[in-house]
Structure formats: C-alpha cells, structure tokens
PDB file of C-alpha atoms and ligand atoms in Angstrom:
ATOM      1  CA  MET H  52      16.510 -26.779  13.079  1.00 63.00           C
ATOM      2  CA  ALA H  53      17.470 -24.141  10.500  1.00 74.00           C
ATOM      3  CA  THR H  54      13.797 -23.364  10.093  1.00 91.00           C
ATOM      4  CA  THR H  55      13.371 -22.163  13.686  1.00 93.00           C
ATOM      5  CA  LYS H  56      14.215 -18.565  12.895  1.00 95.00           C
ATOM      6  CA  HIS H  57      11.575 -18.627  10.148  1.00 97.00           C
ATOM      7  CA  ARG H  58       8.786 -19.507  12.541  1.00 97.00           C
ATOM      8  CA  VAL H  59       6.050 -16.920  12.522  1.00 97.00           C
ATOM      9  CA  PRO H  60       6.044 -15.356  15.996  1.00 94.00           C
ATOM     10  CA  GLY H  61       3.198 -16.654  18.105  1.00 87.00           C
ATOM     11  CA  LYS H  62       2.674 -19.779  15.988  1.00 87.00           C
ATOM     12  CA  GLN H  63       4.706 -22.940  16.189  1.00 87.00           C
ATOM     13  CA  THR H  64       3.215 -24.312  12.996  1.00 96.00           C
ATOM     14  CA  VAL H  65       3.661 -21.595  10.352  1.00 98.00           C
ATOM     15  CA  TYR H  66       6.969 -20.679   8.714  1.00 98.00           C
ATOM     16  CA  TYR H  67       7.860 -17.760   6.466  1.00 98.00           C
ATOM     17  CA  PHE H  68      10.906 -17.647   4.160  1.00 98.00           C
ATOM     18  CA  PRO H  69      11.555 -14.395   2.270  1.00 98.00           C
ATOM     19  CA  SER H  70      13.580 -14.592  -0.975  1.00 98.00           C
ATOM     20  CA  PHE H  71      12.990 -18.314  -1.344  1.00 98.00           C
ATOM     21  CA  VAL H  72      13.490 -17.864  -5.083  1.00 98.00           C
ATOM     22  CA  SER H  73      15.814 -15.332  -6.710  1.00 98.00           C
ATOM     23  CA  GLU H  74      14.630 -12.582  -9.054  1.00 98.00           C
ATOM     24  CA  ASP H  75      16.059 -14.440 -12.072  1.00 98.00           C
ATOM     25  CA  GLU H  76      14.300 -17.615 -11.013  1.00 98.00           C
ATOM     26  CA  GLU H  77      11.047 -15.716 -10.544  1.00 98.00           C
ATOM     27  CA  THR H  78      11.251 -14.317 -14.084  1.00 98.00           C
ATOM     28  CA  PHE H  79      12.057 -17.760 -15.453  1.00 98.00           C
ATOM     29  CA  LEU H  80       9.238 -19.457 -13.530  1.00 97.00           C
ATOM     30  CA  LEU H  81       6.656 -16.877 -14.622  1.00 96.00           C
ATOM     31  CA  ARG H  82       7.728 -17.399 -18.238  1.00 96.00           C
ATOM     32  CA  LYS H  83       7.577 -21.187 -17.981  1.00 95.00           C
ATOM     33  CA  ILE H  84       4.170 -21.067 -16.324  1.00 93.00           C
ATOM     34  CA  SER H  85       2.740 -18.704 -18.947  1.00 90.00           C
ATOM     35  CA  GLU H  86       4.003 -20.985 -21.717  1.00 87.00           C
ATOM     36  CA  SER H  87       1.879 -23.844 -20.387  1.00 70.00           C
ATOM     37  CA  PRO H  88      -0.172 -25.769 -22.923  1.00 56.00           C
ATOM     38  CA  LEU H  89      -3.678 -24.354 -23.173  1.00 44.00           C
ATOM     39  CA  PRO H  90      -5.672 -27.481 -22.269  1.00 51.00           C
ATOM     40  CA  LYS H  91      -4.351 -27.191 -18.752  1.00 49.00           C
ATOM     41  CA  TRP H  92      -5.882 -23.749 -18.208  1.00 52.00           C
ATOM     42  CA  LYS H  93      -9.137 -23.313 -16.394  1.00 57.00           C
ATOM     43  CA  SER H  94     -11.016 -20.155 -15.542  1.00 58.00           C
ATOM     44  CA  LEU H  95     -12.477 -19.649 -12.105  1.00 56.00           C
ATOM     45  CA  VAL H  96     -14.667 -16.935 -10.716  1.00 53.00           C
ATOM     46  CA  ARG H  97     -12.071 -15.404  -8.493  1.00 62.00           C
ATOM     47  CA  ARG H  98      -8.782 -16.499  -9.926  1.00 71.00           C
ATOM     48  CA  ARG H  99      -7.348 -18.542 -12.724  1.00 80.00           C
ATOM     49  CA  LEU H 100      -6.046 -22.029 -12.232  1.00 78.00           C
ATOM     50  CA  LEU H 101      -3.018 -22.068 -14.468  1.00 77.00           C
ATOM     51  CA  GLN H 102      -1.599 -25.528 -14.035  1.00 89.00           C
ATOM     52  CA  VAL H 103      -1.753 -28.675 -11.988  1.00 92.00           C
ATOM     53  CA  LEU H 104       1.719 -30.194 -11.870  1.00 95.00           C
ATOM     54  CA  GLY H 105       2.450 -33.745 -10.748  1.00 96.00           C
ATOM     55  CA  GLY H 106      -0.807 -35.284 -11.962  1.00 95.00           C
ATOM     56  CA  GLU H 107      -4.550 -35.113 -11.438  1.00 93.00           C
ATOM     57  CA  ILE H 108      -6.192 -36.291  -8.227  1.00 94.00           C
ATOM     58  CA  THR H 109      -9.073 -38.753  -8.626  1.00 94.00           C
ATOM     59  CA  PRO H 110     -12.359 -38.194  -6.765  1.00 93.00           C
ATOM     60  CA  ASN H 111     -11.160 -40.888  -4.331  1.00 93.00           C
ATOM     61  CA  GLY H 112      -8.111 -38.838  -3.505  1.00 95.00           C
ATOM     62  CA  ALA H 113      -5.413 -40.792  -5.321  1.00 96.00           C
ATOM     63  CA  LEU H 114      -2.827 -39.097  -7.491  1.00 97.00           C
ATOM     64  CA  ILE H 115      -2.478 -40.316 -11.072  1.00 96.00           C
ATOM     65  CA  PRO H 116       1.175 -39.353 -11.127  1.00 96.00           C
ATOM     66  CA  GLN H 117       2.876 -37.355 -13.810  1.00 94.00           C
ATOM     67  CA  ASP H 118       6.513 -36.261 -13.781  1.00 96.00           C
ATOM     68  CA  LEU H 119       7.043 -32.806 -12.328  1.00 97.00           C
ATOM     69  CA  PRO H 120       8.566 -30.408 -14.885  1.00 96.00           C
ATOM     70  CA  ASP H 121      12.231 -29.383 -14.875  1.00 97.00           C
ATOM     71  CA  PHE H 122      11.266 -25.872 -13.797  1.00 97.00           C
ATOM     72  CA  VAL H 123      10.418 -27.194 -10.347  1.00 98.00           C
ATOM     73  CA  THR H 124      12.889 -30.089 -10.019  1.00 98.00           C
ATOM     74  CA  SER H 125      16.004 -28.852 -11.777  1.00 98.00           C
ATOM     75  CA  TYR H 126      16.112 -25.105 -12.402  1.00 98.00           C
ATOM     76  CA  PRO H 127      15.135 -23.822 -10.027  1.00 98.00           C
ATOM     77  CA  PRO H 128      15.280 -26.927  -7.791  1.00 98.00           C
ATOM     78  CA  LEU H 129      12.174 -25.930  -5.857  1.00 98.00           C
ATOM     79  CA  ILE H 130      11.255 -29.429  -4.727  1.00 98.00           C
ATOM     80  CA  GLY H 131      14.765 -30.136  -3.418  1.00 98.00           C
ATOM     81  CA  ARG H 132      14.862 -26.773  -1.692  1.00 98.00           C
ATOM     82  CA  ILE H 133      11.538 -27.432   0.013  1.00 98.00           C
ATOM     83  CA  GLN H 134      12.608 -30.960   0.966  1.00 98.00           C
ATOM     84  CA  ALA H 135      15.813 -29.590   2.512  1.00 98.00           C
ATOM     85  CA  LEU H 136      13.779 -27.519   4.965  1.00 97.00           C
ATOM     86  CA  GLY H 137      12.754 -30.784   6.632  1.00 97.00           C
ATOM     87  CA  LEU H 138       9.148 -29.710   7.073  1.00 98.00           C
ATOM     88  CA  PHE H 139       7.870 -32.589   4.904  1.00 98.00           C
ATOM     89  CA  GLU H 140       9.937 -35.180   6.783  1.00 97.00           C
ATOM     90  CA  ALA H 141       6.879 -36.901   8.222  1.00 97.00           C
ATOM     91  CA  SER H 142       5.044 -37.096   4.916  1.00 98.00           C
ATOM     92  CA  LYS H 143       4.974 -40.291   2.896  1.00 97.00           C
ATOM     93  CA  HIS H 144       7.279 -39.065   0.140  1.00 97.00           C
ATOM     94  CA  GLY H 145       9.253 -36.614   2.295  1.00 97.00           C
ATOM     95  CA  LYS H 146       8.607 -33.857  -0.241  1.00 98.00           C
ATOM     96  CA  PRO H 147       5.795 -32.412  -2.351  1.00 98.00           C
ATOM     97  CA  ASN H 148       4.653 -34.433  -5.364  1.00 98.00           C
ATOM     98  CA  HIS H 149       1.878 -32.096  -6.482  1.00 98.00           C
ATOM     99  CA  ILE H 150       1.716 -28.363  -7.271  1.00 97.00           C
ATOM    100  CA  ILE H 151      -1.288 -26.191  -8.048  1.00 95.00           C
ATOM    101  CA  VAL H 152      -0.467 -22.967  -9.871  1.00 94.00           C
ATOM    102  CA  ASN H 153      -3.000 -20.161  -9.484  1.00 92.00           C
ATOM    103  CA  GLU H 154      -3.076 -16.640 -10.851  1.00 93.00           C
ATOM    104  CA  TYR H 155      -4.713 -13.716  -9.024  1.00 94.00           C
ATOM    105  CA  LEU H 156      -5.314 -10.409 -10.738  1.00 94.00           C
ATOM    106  CA  PRO H 157      -5.568  -7.320  -8.530  1.00 95.00           C
ATOM    107  CA  GLY H 158      -8.936  -7.566  -6.797  1.00 94.00           C
ATOM    108  CA  GLN H 159      -9.055 -11.378  -6.855  1.00 93.00           C
ATOM    109  CA  GLY H 160      -8.706 -13.639  -3.838  1.00 95.00           C
ATOM    110  CA  ILE H 161      -9.724 -16.981  -2.442  1.00 93.00           C
ATOM    111  CA  MET H 162     -12.419 -17.492   0.161  1.00 92.00           C
ATOM    112  CA  PRO H 163     -11.744 -19.225   3.483  1.00 94.00           C
ATOM    113  CA  HIS H 164     -11.321 -22.948   2.912  1.00 94.00           C
ATOM    114  CA  GLN H 165      -9.339 -25.955   4.039  1.00 95.00           C
ATOM    115  CA  ASP H 166      -7.078 -27.989   1.796  1.00 95.00           C
ATOM    116  CA  GLY H 167      -8.549 -31.260   3.012  1.00 92.00           C
ATOM    117  CA  PRO H 168      -7.335 -34.731   3.951  1.00 94.00           C
ATOM    118  CA  VAL H 169      -6.079 -35.890   0.550  1.00 96.00           C
ATOM    119  CA  TYR H 170      -2.750 -34.261   1.284  1.00 98.00           C
ATOM    120  CA  HIS H 171      -0.262 -34.797   4.057  1.00 98.00           C
ATOM    121  CA  PRO H 172      -1.109 -31.873   6.357  1.00 98.00           C
ATOM    122  CA  VAL H 173       1.723 -29.582   5.276  1.00 98.00           C
ATOM    123  CA  VAL H 174       1.445 -27.009   2.491  1.00 98.00           C
ATOM    124  CA  ALA H 175       4.252 -24.906   1.038  1.00 98.00           C
ATOM    125  CA  THR H 176       3.195 -21.892  -1.044  1.00 98.00           C
ATOM    126  CA  ILE H 177       5.504 -19.822  -3.230  1.00 98.00           C
ATOM    127  CA  SER H 178       4.386 -16.324  -4.262  1.00 98.00           C
ATOM    128  CA  LEU H 179       5.550 -14.823  -7.564  1.00 98.00           C
ATOM    129  CA  GLY H 180       4.961 -11.449  -9.178  1.00 98.00           C
ATOM    130  CA  SER H 181       3.147  -9.598  -6.402  1.00 98.00           C
ATOM    131  CA  HIS H 182       2.718  -9.414  -2.669  1.00 98.00           C
ATOM    132  CA  ALA H 183      -0.453 -10.638  -0.959  1.00 98.00           C
ATOM    133  CA  VAL H 184      -1.885 -10.744   2.534  1.00 98.00           C
ATOM    134  CA  PHE H 185      -2.779 -14.241   3.716  1.00 98.00           C
ATOM    135  CA  HIS H 186      -5.245 -14.903   6.532  1.00 98.00           C
ATOM    136  CA  TYR H 187      -5.967 -17.905   8.752  1.00 97.00           C
ATOM    137  CA  HIS H 188      -9.384 -18.371  10.340  1.00 96.00           C
ATOM    138  CA  SER H 189     -10.795 -20.500  13.133  1.00 95.00           C
ATOM    139  CA  PHE H 190     -14.026 -22.405  13.187  1.00 92.00           C
ATOM    140  CA  GLU H 191     -16.044 -20.758  15.883  1.00 85.00           C
ATOM    141  CA  ASP H 192     -17.239 -24.010  17.399  1.00 67.00           C
ATOM    142  CA  SER H 193     -13.777 -25.512  16.734  1.00 47.00           C
ATOM    143  CA  SER H 194     -15.328 -28.385  14.799  1.00 49.00           C
ATOM    144  CA  THR H 195     -14.447 -28.967  11.182  1.00 49.00           C
ATOM    145  CA  PRO H 196     -17.327 -29.205   8.726  1.00 50.00           C
ATOM    146  CA  ASP H 197     -18.256 -32.323   6.850  1.00 45.00           C
ATOM    147  CA  ALA H 198     -19.537 -30.477   3.813  1.00 42.00           C
ATOM    148  CA  PRO H 199     -18.365 -31.694   0.436  1.00 37.00           C
ATOM    149  CA  PRO H 200     -16.308 -29.409  -1.791  1.00 37.00           C
ATOM    150  CA  ASP H 201     -18.628 -26.739  -3.158  1.00 36.00           C
ATOM    151  CA  SER H 202     -19.191 -24.706  -6.274  1.00 34.00           C
ATOM    152  CA  GLY H 203     -15.871 -25.211  -7.981  1.00 34.00           C
ATOM    153  CA  GLU H 204     -13.956 -22.869  -5.772  1.00 47.00           C
ATOM    154  CA  PRO H 205     -11.388 -23.660  -4.477  1.00 49.00           C
ATOM    155  CA  ALA H 206     -10.468 -25.374  -7.712  1.00 47.00           C
ATOM    156  CA  ASP H 207      -8.692 -28.057  -5.885  1.00 54.00           C
ATOM    157  CA  PRO H 208     -11.045 -31.063  -5.930  1.00 46.00           C
ATOM    158  CA  SER H 209      -9.871 -32.130  -2.526  1.00 52.00           C
ATOM    159  CA  ALA H 210     -10.361 -28.787  -0.827  1.00 59.00           C
ATOM    160  CA  VAL H 211     -13.077 -28.526   1.793  1.00 57.00           C
ATOM    161  CA  SER H 212     -15.288 -25.490   2.023  1.00 51.00           C
ATOM    162  CA  PRO H 213     -17.615 -24.986   4.934  1.00 46.00           C
ATOM    163  CA  GLN H 214     -21.331 -24.972   4.191  1.00 35.00           C
ATOM    164  CA  SER H 215     -21.579 -21.357   5.178  1.00 34.00           C
ATOM    165  CA  MET H 216     -19.337 -20.464   2.282  1.00 34.00           C
ATOM    166  CA  SER H 217     -21.194 -22.328  -0.407  1.00 33.00           C
ATOM    167  CA  GLY H 218     -22.535 -19.156  -2.049  1.00 33.00           C
ATOM    168  CA  LYS H 219     -20.223 -18.432  -4.962  1.00 32.00           C
ATOM    169  CA  ALA H 220     -20.094 -14.715  -4.361  1.00 33.00           C
ATOM    170  CA  ALA H 221     -19.422 -14.826  -0.643  1.00 37.00           C
ATOM    171  CA  ALA H 222     -15.967 -13.533   0.194  1.00 42.00           C
ATOM    172  CA  LEU H 223     -16.556 -13.832   3.909  1.00 44.00           C
ATOM    173  CA  PRO H 224     -18.814 -16.044   5.968  1.00 42.00           C
ATOM    174  CA  GLN H 225     -22.329 -14.752   6.243  1.00 42.00           C
ATOM    175  CA  ILE H 226     -23.279 -17.055   9.090  1.00 42.00           C
ATOM    176  CA  GLY H 227     -21.392 -17.866  12.167  1.00 48.00           C
ATOM    177  CA  SER H 228     -19.255 -20.961  11.672  1.00 86.00           C
ATOM    178  CA  ILE H 229     -16.050 -19.118  10.787  1.00 89.00           C
ATOM    179  CA  GLY H 230     -14.568 -16.499  13.069  1.00 86.00           C
ATOM    180  CA  GLN H 231     -15.094 -13.030  11.583  1.00 83.00           C
ATOM    181  CA  ILE H 232     -11.599 -11.861  12.456  1.00 92.00           C
ATOM    182  CA  PRO H 233      -8.585 -13.820  11.204  1.00 96.00           C
ATOM    183  CA  ILE H 234      -6.566 -15.476  13.955  1.00 96.00           C
ATOM    184  CA  LEU H 235      -3.305 -14.985  12.061  1.00 97.00           C
ATOM    185  CA  SER H 236      -2.381 -12.808   9.098  1.00 98.00           C
ATOM    186  CA  LEU H 237       0.811 -12.830   7.049  1.00 98.00           C
ATOM    187  CA  PHE H 238       2.386 -10.508   4.543  1.00 98.00           C
ATOM    188  CA  LEU H 239       3.618 -12.576   1.596  1.00 98.00           C
ATOM    189  CA  GLU H 240       6.390 -10.948  -0.393  1.00 98.00           C
ATOM    190  CA  PRO H 241       6.870 -11.919  -4.003  1.00 98.00           C
ATOM    191  CA  ARG H 242       9.466 -14.754  -4.128  1.00 98.00           C
ATOM    192  CA  SER H 243       8.638 -15.854  -0.586  1.00 98.00           C
ATOM    193  CA  LEU H 244       7.596 -19.265   0.700  1.00 98.00           C
ATOM    194  CA  VAL H 245       5.082 -19.860   3.453  1.00 98.00           C
ATOM    195  CA  VAL H 246       4.719 -23.307   5.023  1.00 98.00           C
ATOM    196  CA  THR H 247       1.609 -24.216   7.021  1.00 98.00           C
ATOM    197  CA  THR H 248       1.741 -27.324   9.187  1.00 98.00           C
ATOM    198  CA  GLY H 249       0.043 -28.994  12.160  1.00 96.00           C
ATOM    199  CA  GLU H 250      -3.200 -27.644  13.554  1.00 96.00           C
ATOM    200  CA  MET H 251      -3.015 -24.594  11.326  1.00 97.00           C
ATOM    201  CA  TYR H 252      -3.490 -27.010   8.432  1.00 97.00           C
ATOM    202  CA  THR H 253      -5.890 -29.472  10.040  1.00 96.00           C
ATOM    203  CA  ASP H 254      -8.119 -27.234  12.168  1.00 95.00           C
ATOM    204  CA  HIS H 255      -8.108 -23.855  10.453  1.00 96.00           C
ATOM    205  CA  LEU H 256      -9.070 -22.220   7.185  1.00 96.00           C
ATOM    206  CA  HIS H 257      -7.107 -19.808   5.059  1.00 97.00           C
ATOM    207  CA  SER H 258      -8.006 -17.058   2.610  1.00 96.00           C
ATOM    208  CA  LEU H 259      -6.861 -14.097   0.539  1.00 96.00           C
ATOM    209  CA  GLU H 260      -9.151 -11.096   0.527  1.00 96.00           C
ATOM    210  CA  PRO H 261     -10.215  -9.959  -2.960  1.00 95.00           C
ATOM    211  CA  VAL H 262      -8.938  -6.370  -2.853  1.00 96.00           C
ATOM    212  CA  ILE H 263      -6.991  -4.174  -5.255  1.00 97.00           C
ATOM    213  CA  GLU H 264      -4.799  -2.689  -2.575  1.00 98.00           C
ATOM    214  CA  ASP H 265      -3.826  -3.558   0.970  1.00 98.00           C
ATOM    215  CA  ILE H 266      -3.956  -0.800   3.561  1.00 98.00           C
ATOM    216  CA  PHE H 267      -1.529  -0.867   6.480  1.00 98.00           C
ATOM    217  CA  LEU H 268      -1.499   1.108   9.696  1.00 98.00           C
ATOM    218  CA  PRO H 269       1.729   2.212  11.389  1.00 97.00           C
ATOM    219  CA  GLY H 270       3.118  -0.643  13.473  1.00 96.00           C
ATOM    220  CA  GLY H 271       2.246  -3.460  11.082  1.00 97.00           C
ATOM    221  CA  GLN H 272      -1.504  -3.860  11.080  1.00 98.00           C
ATOM    222  CA  VAL H 273      -3.596  -4.411   7.970  1.00 98.00           C
ATOM    223  CA  ILE H 274      -7.224  -3.457   7.419  1.00 98.00           C
ATOM    224  CA  TYR H 275      -9.308  -6.583   6.942  1.00 98.00           C
ATOM    225  CA  GLY H 276     -12.891  -7.028   5.722  1.00 96.00           C
ATOM    226  CA  ARG H 277     -13.274  -4.173   3.220  1.00 94.00           C
ATOM    227  CA  SER H 278     -14.339  -6.567   0.458  1.00 93.00           C
ATOM    228  CA  THR H 279     -17.567  -7.408   2.290  1.00 90.00           C
ATOM    229  CA  GLY H 280     -18.879  -3.901   1.681  1.00 89.00           C
ATOM    230  CA  ASN H 281     -20.085  -3.809   5.285  1.00 90.00           C
ATOM    231  CA  PRO H 282     -18.173  -1.385   7.548  1.00 91.00           C
ATOM    232  CA  LEU H 283     -19.156  -3.499  10.548  1.00 90.00           C
ATOM    233  CA  ASN H 284     -16.983  -6.320   9.172  1.00 90.00           C
ATOM    234  CA  VAL H 285     -13.882  -4.164   8.941  1.00 96.00           C
ATOM    235  CA  SER H 286     -11.165  -4.701  11.518  1.00 96.00           C
ATOM    236  CA  GLU H 287      -7.459  -4.101  12.074  1.00 97.00           C
ATOM    237  CA  VAL H 288      -5.341  -7.221  12.246  1.00 97.00           C
ATOM    238  CA  GLU H 289      -1.684  -7.648  13.100  1.00 97.00           C
ATOM    239  CA  ILE H 290       0.750  -8.870  10.420  1.00 98.00           C
ATOM    240  CA  ALA H 291       2.370 -11.652  12.436  1.00 98.00           C
ATOM    241  CA  ASN H 292       5.467 -12.045  10.240  1.00 98.00           C
ATOM    242  CA  LYS H 293       6.262  -8.333   9.933  1.00 97.00           C
ATOM    243  CA  ASP H 294       9.725  -8.806  11.454  1.00 97.00           C
ATOM    244  CA  LEU H 295      10.562 -11.563   8.962  1.00 98.00           C
ATOM    245  CA  VAL H 296       9.792  -9.433   5.892  1.00 98.00           C
ATOM    246  CA  ALA H 297      13.022  -8.678   3.999  1.00 98.00           C
ATOM    247  CA  THR H 298      12.297  -6.100   1.280  1.00 97.00           C
ATOM    248  CA  GLU H 299      12.892  -2.498   2.335  1.00 97.00           C
ATOM    249  CA  ALA H 300       9.793  -1.000   0.670  1.00 96.00           C
ATOM    250  CA  TYR H 301       7.504  -3.572   2.268  1.00 98.00           C
ATOM    251  CA  LYS H 302       9.172  -3.213   5.667  1.00 97.00           C
ATOM    252  CA  GLN H 303       8.562   0.501   5.443  1.00 97.00           C
ATOM    253  CA  ALA H 304       4.871   0.090   4.569  1.00 97.00           C
ATOM    254  CA  LEU H 305       4.499  -2.266   7.509  1.00 97.00           C
ATOM    255  CA  GLN H 306       6.349   0.013   9.936  1.00 97.00           C
ATOM    256  CA  GLU H 307       4.979   3.368   8.880  1.00 97.00           C
ATOM    257  CA  GLY H 308       1.646   2.452   7.342  1.00 98.00           C
ATOM    258  CA  GLY H 309       0.492   3.073   3.781  1.00 96.00           C
ATOM    259  CA  SER H 310      -1.134   1.189   0.984  1.00 97.00           C
ATOM    260  CA  LEU H 311       0.317  -1.303  -1.461  1.00 98.00           C
ATOM    261  CA  THR H 312      -1.396  -1.971  -4.767  1.00 98.00           C
ATOM    262  CA  ARG H 313      -1.547  -5.602  -5.754  1.00 98.00           C
ATOM    263  CA  GLY H 314      -0.115  -6.740  -9.060  1.00 98.00           C
ATOM    264  CA  THR H 315      -0.715 -10.058 -10.757  1.00 96.00           C
ATOM    265  CA  ARG H 316       0.310 -12.779  -8.359  1.00 97.00           C
ATOM    266  CA  VAL H 317       1.060 -16.354  -9.324  1.00 96.00           C
ATOM    267  CA  SER H 318       1.165 -18.847  -6.492  1.00 97.00           C
ATOM    268  CA  MET H 319       2.583 -22.352  -6.488  1.00 97.00           C
ATOM    269  CA  THR H 320       0.952 -24.484  -3.805  1.00 98.00           C
ATOM    270  CA  CYS H 321       3.101 -27.547  -3.131  1.00 98.00           C
ATOM    271  CA  ARG H 322       1.773 -30.581  -1.251  1.00 98.00           C
ATOM    272  CA  ASP H 323       2.278 -34.312  -0.873  1.00 98.00           C
ATOM    273  CA  VAL H 324      -0.590 -36.504  -2.075  1.00 98.00           C
ATOM    274  CA  GLU H 325       0.090 -39.588  -0.008  1.00 96.00           C
ATOM    275  CA  ARG H 326      -1.996 -42.030  -2.054  1.00 97.00           C
ATOM    276  CA  VAL H 327      -0.473 -42.493  -5.464  1.00 97.00           C
ATOM    277  CA  SER H 328      -2.148 -44.671  -8.071  1.00 93.00           C
ATOM    278  CA  LYS H 329       0.057 -47.293  -9.690  1.00 85.00           C
ATOM    279  CA  PHE H 330      -1.234 -46.143 -13.057  1.00 76.00           C
ATOM    280  CA  MET H 331       0.931 -43.496 -14.651  1.00 70.00           C
ATOM    281  CA  HIS H 332      -0.741 -40.680 -16.534  1.00 61.00           C
ATOM    282  CA  LYS H 333      -0.200 -41.161 -20.264  1.00 59.00           C
ATOM    283  CA  SER H 334       0.095 -38.091 -22.459  1.00 55.00           C
ATOM    284  CA  ILE H 335      -2.101 -38.258 -25.530  1.00 49.00           C
TER     285      ILE H 335
HETATM  286  O1  AKG N 118      -2.638 -18.859  -3.687  1.00 92.40           O
HETATM  287  C1  AKG N 118      -2.476 -19.029  -2.486  1.00 92.40           C
HETATM  288  O2  AKG N 118      -1.609 -18.457  -1.851  1.00 92.40           O
HETATM  289  C2  AKG N 118      -3.369 -19.977  -1.754  1.00 92.40           C
HETATM  290  C3  AKG N 118      -3.971 -21.008  -2.627  1.00 92.40           C
HETATM  291  C4  AKG N 118      -4.738 -22.021  -1.848  1.00 92.40           C
HETATM  292  O3  AKG N 118      -5.072 -21.830  -0.724  1.00 92.40           O
HETATM  293  C5  AKG N 118      -5.049 -23.319  -2.469  1.00 92.40           C
HETATM  294  O4  AKG N 118      -4.765 -23.513  -3.661  1.00 92.40           O
HETATM  295  O5  AKG N 118      -5.580 -24.177  -1.764  1.00 92.40           O
HETATM  296 FE1  FE2 N 119      -5.753 -23.601   0.194  1.00 92.40          FE
END
C-alpha cells in the first residue's frame, strides 16, 4: 500500500503524512475556518472549538447529517484525499463524514482522552498554522475506563475521559490509571496529516501538552511533562516520526536539539460516525 512508507516506525497503526495540504490550501482553509458563522463557535478552557462540520452528534451517538462544506470536499478535496489513502476502507462510509475544528493558542493543549466508540476507530487529523507535539498514552492496567465524558473537555460529546482526569485543571493524570510517560510521541508539522488506527485508537489515549514552546534534545527527543510544574514528572521521550518530518527547519531542531515556539494551531479532526440519523439537519 502507498501508505506503508508513512507508517510511524515502531507502530503498525499510526501514519504520518507531511505536506498533506499545500501552503496555498492552508491559507485558504484558515481563512474559510475563521469566516465561520459565530453561532458555531464555542469557548473551552484549554482551546477553542471553532466548528463542527458534517452535523451534530446526538447523545445516543447518531449523526444528524449536514453537508460538508466545499472547503473540505472540493477545494481542497480533503475528504477525497483522505479516502484515497485507503485507511478508512473498513469504515461504514469508507471516508470521514464528520470534522471537528479546534484552535490552540500557544500554551494550550488537550488532556489525555479517547475519542470513543461513536466513531469508526480511525481518526485523521490535519494540522494548520503551527507545529505541535502529539502524545499517545497507555492505561496502566490496560483496561479502558467506563467513565462518562467529563467536564466539557474534550468538547467532543462522544469522547471518553478517564475518571482520573475529571479535574478540569489537570493536564496530566494525578493518579495511576494512565502511564506517566507517553508510549509514542509525534512531531506534527503544519500542513501534515496524522492517522491513528487499530489499538492505538481503541486502547490508548492521546494528548497535546499545554506549553508555549517545545524543547528538543539532539537526536530527536522532546522534553515531556513540564506543564505539570513537578520536575519529577519531566522525562525525555523519543519523537517516533522524526525521519518522516519534511521541513528543513524542523528536521534541524529534531536532529540538533533546540526549542520551537508554538504559534496558533488549527486542527481538523476527521472521523466517520457510523450511525447516521435519517433526519437531515435543517438550517434555520
Ligand atoms: O487537535 C488535535 O490534534 C487533537 C484533537 C483531538 O484529540 C480531538 O478532537 O479529539
Ligand atoms: Fe481526540
């Protein structure tokens, strides 16, 4: 498969595609997203939910479908491009039908969580505007929690947060159900796509640390855990996709070490909601 060379070394179930959108497309997408009608905007503690594209999901996990906008179906043809990778082949619709658009200012992140069973267990995330460092975590007892979604974060109604993370302010687990050290960490370039499948979707959590800058050591490690304020939580973790990173300046930071300041990042998280209601959303 053409995707094989995009597999993150050491993981069969995570794929990284640099330059998935062009610079012109990135500019266009950021403009289109910022022009979104205000009622769709919601403020969250750690990031801003900009838009939900494709329709709202009911508390029972069914999508009330709404047409996806031209800026994801036509120019640029993001959905077609994702479908062509073949990684959604086993999902009901063969491609994403739902996109959550989030904005992260420097210093904002998202705590470890799972995306939950409402979606087919494949998620494709496009990064725009800034780099980020993305972490995957294990459950220490390798069981998944049965806690309901907590305090409004993640914004996604179907996302599952472990009980240990239910404190709003907690950036990292305070009690032991989530491994302290990420099991996999990725460098996400602006304009890249990362696709998480299989057990990395179903049995693991993912997060973005709320930091203003990312600090790298020579050889492609990143410092993790600074946001907890506790030096005992700080560790060095390997950037698993360092050899797939395409931009010279980022390659250099990963090879030689250094720090990279975060800018405003907009992410587009694309998934397939398998249960679709027969009722179409009607615009008022
Ligand atoms: O913004 C990202 O890269 C991740 C977002 C996320 O995990 C989510 O919306 O569930
Ligand atoms: Fe998520």
